[in-house]
């Protein structure tokens, strides 16, 4: 029963929301827990591997990736992927958003940066400026 599932850190309005999946809530709870109960508490930065995160949140790998996308779509989380395979990714929890009502990003908020690039297609990307320098010899 989902009602009986209590989260340590996820605010009630998020835990009771039907907008986020159970695995997304478990992931968010695990990340907040990790933020305050690991070396991330001192550094303020959360670096954790996918394997560790799956264990902490008690979710599978496929759920992990879909949950990250969900939390990003609600502006609750950002992820900076590890530079190489096996490297831990950095997670940024947007604590200020945890107190606000859940709001899914609009299409423009999610994809605006890609759309913006389209309208510039006809503009020249670089302009050549010619500067004429006259050197007078005395």
Backbone as a ProteinNet text record, in pm:
[ID]
protein_1_A
[PRIMARY]
XXXXXXXXXXXXXXXXXXXXXXXXXXXXXXXXXXXXXXXXXXXXXXXXXXXXXXXXXXXXXXXXXXXXXXXXXXXXXXXXXXXXXXXXXXXXXXXXXXXXXXXXXXXXXXXXXXXXXXXXXXXXXXXXXXXXXXXXXX
[TERTIARY]
84.8	0	88.1	62	147	129.3	7.8	-17.2	70.9	100.4	175.8	325.4	369.1	511.2	550.5	639.4	682.1	821.8	840.4	971.1	1033.9	1165.3	1235	1239.3	1264	1295.8	1201.8	1137.3	1050.8	930.4	903.3	787.9	656.3	559.8	432.7	361.7	359.9	285.7	346.5	476	540.4	514.8	528.7	510.3	367.5	270.7	129.7	84.9	170.4	133.9	125	29.9	18.9	97.9	159.4	231.2	366	430.1	559.9	543.3	622.1	619.1	680.1	648.2	703.3	856.2	909.9	1056.3	1121.7	1055.8	1109.8	1112.1	1007.5	1001.9	1110.2	1128.8	1231.5	1370.5	1390.4	1519.4	1544.2	1444.3	1458.4	1488.9	1418.2	1440.6	1583.1	1628.7	1764	1870	1847.4	1945.5	1952.3	1836.9	1836.8	1904.5	1872.7	1933.8	2086.1	2130.8	2274.7	2338.9	2267.4	2318.1	2352.9	2272.6	2292.1	2364.1	2379.5	2438	2558.5	2632.9	2756	2853.9	2966.1	3063.7	3005.7	2895.7	2828.9	2778.9	2760.1	2714.9	2819	2946.4	3054.5	3082.9	3084	3122.4	3006.8	2883.4	2767.5	2744	2829.2	2816.3	2787.2	2692.4	2654	2712.9	2813.2	2870.1	2838	2763.2	2725.3	2707.1	2750.2	2738.8	2596.8	2562.1	2429.8	2403.8	2507	2490.2	2456.5	2532.2	2509.3	2369.8	2332.4	2202.9	2088.1	2102.3	1999.4	1984.9	2098.2	2094.6	2029.3	2070.2	2016.3	1866.3	1822.7	1681.7	1598	1667.1	1599.3	1514.5	1577.9	1512.6	1608.2	1555.3	1636.9	1696.9	1790.7	1859.4	1765.4	1669.7	1577.5	1490.6	1451.3	1373.5	1456.7	1585.9	1674.2	1671.7	1693.5	1702	1568.8	1458.6	1328	1294.5	1338.1	1312.9	1393.6	1517.3	1600.1	1530.8	1481.5	1412.2	1288.1	1211.3	1091.5	1127.8	1228.6	1266	1320.4	1389.5	1437.9	1320.8	1220.9	1104	1024.8	1037.7	969.2	1064.4	1180.1	1279.8	1328.9	1316.8	1359.3	1505.6	1558.6	1691	1761.1	1890.6	1972.6	2083.6	2130.1	2233.8	2343.8	2467.5	2583.9	2648.8	2635	2679.7	2830.2	2871.5	3014.1	3083.2	3206.5	3275	3310	3330.8	3365.3	3277	3268.6	3188.4	3246.4	3157.7	3202	3225.2	3232.1	3249.6	3115.4	3120.4	2998.7	2945.9	2814.1	2751.4	2729.7	2719.3	2686.4	2537.6	2474.4	2331.8	2313.5	2229.2	2200.5	2051.7	2022.7	1883.7	1842.7	1730.3	1680.3	1587.6	1650.8	1575.6	1464.5	1489.7	1386.9	1258.9	1271.6	1153.9	1077.6	1142.8	1077.2	960	963.6	854.9	741.9	769.3	669.4	580	459.4	374.7	445.7	426.9	490.4	443	538.4	502.6	592.1	529.1	604.9	652.6	775.4	828.5	743.9	726.5	654.2	743	682.8	758.4	871.9	840.8	942.1	1055.3	1020.3	1124	1215.6	1158.6	1239.1	1320.5	1259	1321.8	1350.3	1325.7	1342.6	1480.4	1582	1718.4	1741.5	1668.8	1682.5	1603.2	1485.3	1399.4	1464.8	1524.7	1591.6	1693.8	1760.5	1863.5	1807.7	1681	1621.3	1599.6	1557	1518.9	1640.3	1757	1878.3	1939.3	1871.7	1930.2	1967.1	1883.6	1907.2	2006.7	2040.2	2136	2278.3	2363.3	2503	2564.2	2643.2	2699.6	2822.9	2894.3	3010.5	3016	3052.7	3065	3211.4	3253.5	3392.1	3397.5	3478.4	3495.9	3634.8	3637.3	3766.4	3806.2	3924	3978.1	4096.4	4086.6	4194.8	4290.3	4413.3	4514.4	4613.6	4621.5	4719.4	4843.7	4956.4	5081.6	5153.1	5171	5242	5387.7	5465.8	5610.4	5660.5	5734.8	5787	5911.9
-120.2	0	124.9	213.9	331.6	430.9	437.9	534.1	506.4	377.7	342	367.4	395	417.2	555.8	558.3	686.8	719.4	844.6	889.8	970.8	960.4	1036.6	1185.2	1217	1355.3	1418.7	1338.5	1395.1	1461.4	1588.4	1658.1	1584.7	1598.4	1526.6	1554.1	1679.8	1708.9	1638.4	1608.3	1533.9	1384.1	1334.8	1190.6	1147.5	1238.8	1203.2	1234.7	1298.6	1337	1215.3	1219.4	1110.5	1144.3	1263.2	1305.5	1235.5	1205.6	1138.5	989.8	908.4	764.3	734.4	616.2	572.9	569	520.7	510.9	649.8	749.3	885.8	940.4	912.6	957.3	887.7	757	681.8	735.8	769.5	824.5	959.8	1045.6	1177.9	1164.9	1076.6	1055.5	1006.4	912.3	857	964.7	1050.6	1156.1	1260.1	1297.9	1395.7	1334.2	1208.2	1135	1133	1098.3	1091.9	1229.6	1332.9	1470.8	1508.6	1459.4	1500	1397.1	1275.9	1169.7	1103.9	1182.3	1131.8	1248.6	1224.6	1333.5	1449.3	1424.6	1531.8	1640.6	1604.9	1703.4	1813.5	1775.5	1873.4	1947.4	1873.9	1934.9	2008.7	1968.7	2027.5	1970.2	1876.2	1815.8	1667.3	1620.1	1479.1	1409.7	1325.7	1241.9	1098.1	1030.8	893.2	814.5	689.1	604.1	550.7	508	450.8	329.3	243.2	122.1	156.3	251.3	292.2	351.9	433.7	501.4	401.1	299.8	194.7	122.5	94.9	27.7	117.6	244.6	338.1	358.7	372.4	401.1	273.8	158.4	28.7	26.5	69.3	65.6	3.5	-40.7	-101.1	3.3	-40.2	52.6	121.4	47	108.7	212.4	182.6	278.9	401.7	380.7	492	599.3	557.8	655.9	725.4	651	714.1	807.9	772.3	856.2	985.8	977.3	1098.2	1193.4	1139.8	1223.4	1287.4	1208.1	1262.2	1379.5	1359.3	1462.9	1587.1	1566	1680.1	1755.6	1681.8	1744	1829.6	1799.6	1878.6	1976.8	1998.7	2095.7	2063.7	1938.7	1902.9	1860.1	1822.8	1762.4	1797.1	1811	1816	1714	1662.6	1559.8	1599.5	1598	1620	1483.7	1427.1	1290.2	1278	1166.7	1139	1136.8	1185.5	1203.7	1072.5	967.1	838.4	730	618.3	506.3	462.4	444.8	404.5	522.6	643.5	761.5	802.4	848.8	892	1019.2	1029.9	1151.7	1244.5	1373.7	1469.9	1500.7	1503.4	1534.8	1664.3	1751.3	1879.5	1880.2	1882.7	1886.7	2033.5	2067.5	2205.2	2214.2	2238.2	2237.7	2342.7	2455.8	2561	2512.3	2416	2363.7	2260.8	2205.9	2102.4	2157.9	2287.1	2349.1	2396.3	2406.9	2459.5	2346.8	2382.2	2279.4	2221.2	2093.5	2029.1	2094.2	2131.3	2193.6	2134.4	2070.4	2010.4	2121.3	2108.3	2206.7	2207.3	2326.4	2337.1	2285.9	2266.1	2223	2322.2	2453	2555.4	2550.8	2528.5	2520.5	2401.8	2292.5	2173.2	2182.3	2238.3	2230.2	2365.6	2473.1	2608.1	2634	2579.6	2605.1	2541.9	2433.3	2372.2	2451.9	2499.3	2575.3	2707.8	2771.8	2900.7	2894.1	2780.7	2764.1	2762.5	2724.4	2712.1	2848.1	2945.8	3075.4	3153.2	3113.6	3185	3129.4	3033.3	2963.8	3056.4	3155.9	3241.4	3353.4	3371.5	3477.9	3429.6	3518.7	3476.7	3448.1	3343.3	3306.1	3389.9	3431.7	3515.2	3627.9	3741.8	3855.9	3891.4	3921.1	3959.9	4112	4165.2	4309.4	4339.2	4425.5	4463.8	4598.5	4602.1	4728.5	4767.9	4890	4936.6	5019.5	4981.2	5052.8	5116.6	5243.8	5313.2	5339.9	5303.9	5332.1	5439.3	5551	5661.2	5651.9	5659.9	5659.9	5801.8	5837.4	5975.9	5986.8
0	0	0	-94	-109.6	5.1	61.9	169.9	291.7	314.5	433.6	417.5	294.3	270	318.9	417.4	473.4	422.9	386.3	342.4	454.4	466.3	569.6	536.9	409.1	373.1	272	191	87.4	153.7	119.9	179.5	148.4	239.2	229.5	96.5	51.4	-72.3	-192.7	-185.3	-294.4	-275.8	-152.4	-129.4	-158	-137.2	-160.5	-303.1	-379.2	-515.5	-606.2	-697.3	-795	-921.5	-925	-1045.8	-1061	-949	-954.9	-924.8	-992.6	-967.3	-831.1	-781	-653	-659.2	-771.6	-781.3	-782.2	-841.1	-839.9	-696.9	-620.8	-480.8	-398	-422.7	-350.3	-383.4	-511.1	-553.1	-487.6	-488.7	-428.1	-278.6	-211.1	-68.3	-42.8	-125.5	-110.1	-133.4	-233.5	-263.7	-151.8	-97.7	12.2	135	161.3	272.2	255.5	135	104.7	121.4	80.4	88.6	232.7	327.9	467.2	551.9	502.3	585.3	520.1	443.9	382.3	374.8	308.8	294.4	213.6	141.5	67.4	161.8	288.1	386.7	404	399.1	414.5	284.8	174.1	46.2	-19.2	13.5	-51.5	-189.8	-229.9	-362.8	-349.9	-429	-425	-546.5	-523.3	-628.7	-592.2	-677.2	-644.7	-773.7	-770.3	-889.2	-902	-1021.8	-1046.9	-958.5	-944.9	-863.1	-718.8	-662.8	-523.9	-509.3	-605.9	-600.9	-607.6	-690.6	-699.2	-565.4	-501.2	-370.4	-265.5	-262.9	-162.7	-180	-304.2	-330.8	-340	-344.9	-360.9	-487.8	-598.3	-728.9	-830.3	-941.5	-1045.8	-1138.5	-1223.3	-1314	-1411.7	-1467.1	-1563.2	-1492.3	-1368.7	-1290.1	-1256.5	-1234.6	-1198.1	-1306.3	-1430.5	-1539	-1562.3	-1558.3	-1578.5	-1462	-1341.1	-1222.8	-1228.4	-1276.6	-1292.3	-1389.1	-1500.4	-1599.7	-1538.1	-1462.2	-1395.6	-1304.9	-1220.6	-1123.1	-1193.5	-1305.5	-1383.6	-1445.9	-1492.4	-1554.3	-1457	-1328.1	-1226	-1157.1	-1217	-1167.3	-1026.1	-983.2	-848.6	-845	-960.8	-965.4	-1095.5	-1087.4	-1207.8	-1191.4	-1303.1	-1299.9	-1396.5	-1346	-1430.1	-1445.6	-1564.8	-1586.4	-1569.6	-1509.6	-1493.2	-1628.3	-1632.9	-1761.1	-1829.5	-1753.1	-1813.1	-1754.4	-1824	-1774.3	-1640	-1544.2	-1410.9	-1318.6	-1375.3	-1290.8	-1230.5	-1108.5	-1041.4	-1107.3	-1113.1	-1161.2	-1042.1	-1072.9	-967.2	-975.2	-859.2	-851.5	-775.7	-828.8	-765.4	-731.2	-601.8	-555.7	-544.9	-604.4	-595.2	-473.9	-356.4	-231.3	-230	-296.1	-296.5	-364.2	-455.6	-527.5	-443.9	-341.9	-261.2	-181.9	-150.3	-74.5	-164	-293.2	-385.7	-436.9	-482	-543.9	-665.7	-691	-805.2	-933.9	-1016.6	-1144.4	-1251.7	-1346.6	-1455.5	-1548.2	-1597.7	-1690.9	-1817.5	-1873.4	-2000	-2113.2	-2228	-2345.2	-2372.6	-2364.5	-2390.8	-2288.7	-2162.3	-2058.9	-2084.2	-2134	-2157.1	-2285.8	-2390.9	-2522.6	-2586.4	-2512.9	-2567.3	-2625.4	-2560.3	-2608.2	-2745.4	-2774.6	-2907	-3010.2	-2968.9	-3059.7	-3095.1	-2995.9	-3017.9	-3129.4	-3141.7	-3243	-3384.3	-3399.6	-3532.7	-3598.1	-3519.7	-3577.9	-3628.6	-3588.3	-3629.1	-3757.8	-3818.9	-3933	-4048.5	-4073.7	-4190.1	-4165	-4038.8	-4007	-4031.6	-4081.4	-4098.7	-3961	-3954	-3824.1	-3791.8	-3894.4	-3865.5	-3968.3	-3921.6	-4012.1	-4022.9	-4142.7	-4162.2	-4166.1	-4083.3	-4081.4	-4135.9	-4234.2	-4292	-4234.3	-4180.9	-4127.2	-4213.5	-4266.1	-4351.2	-4264.3	-4267.9	-4188.1	-4285.8	-4271.6	-4356.5	-4274.6	-4329.9	-4261.2	-4340.2	-4277.2	-4344.8	-4312.8	-4415.6	-4391.4	-4396.6	-4300.1	-4293.8	-4377.6
[MASK]
++++++++++++++++++++++++++++++++++++++++++++++++++++++++++++++++++++++++++++++++++++++++++++++++++++++++++++++++++++++++++++++++++++++++++

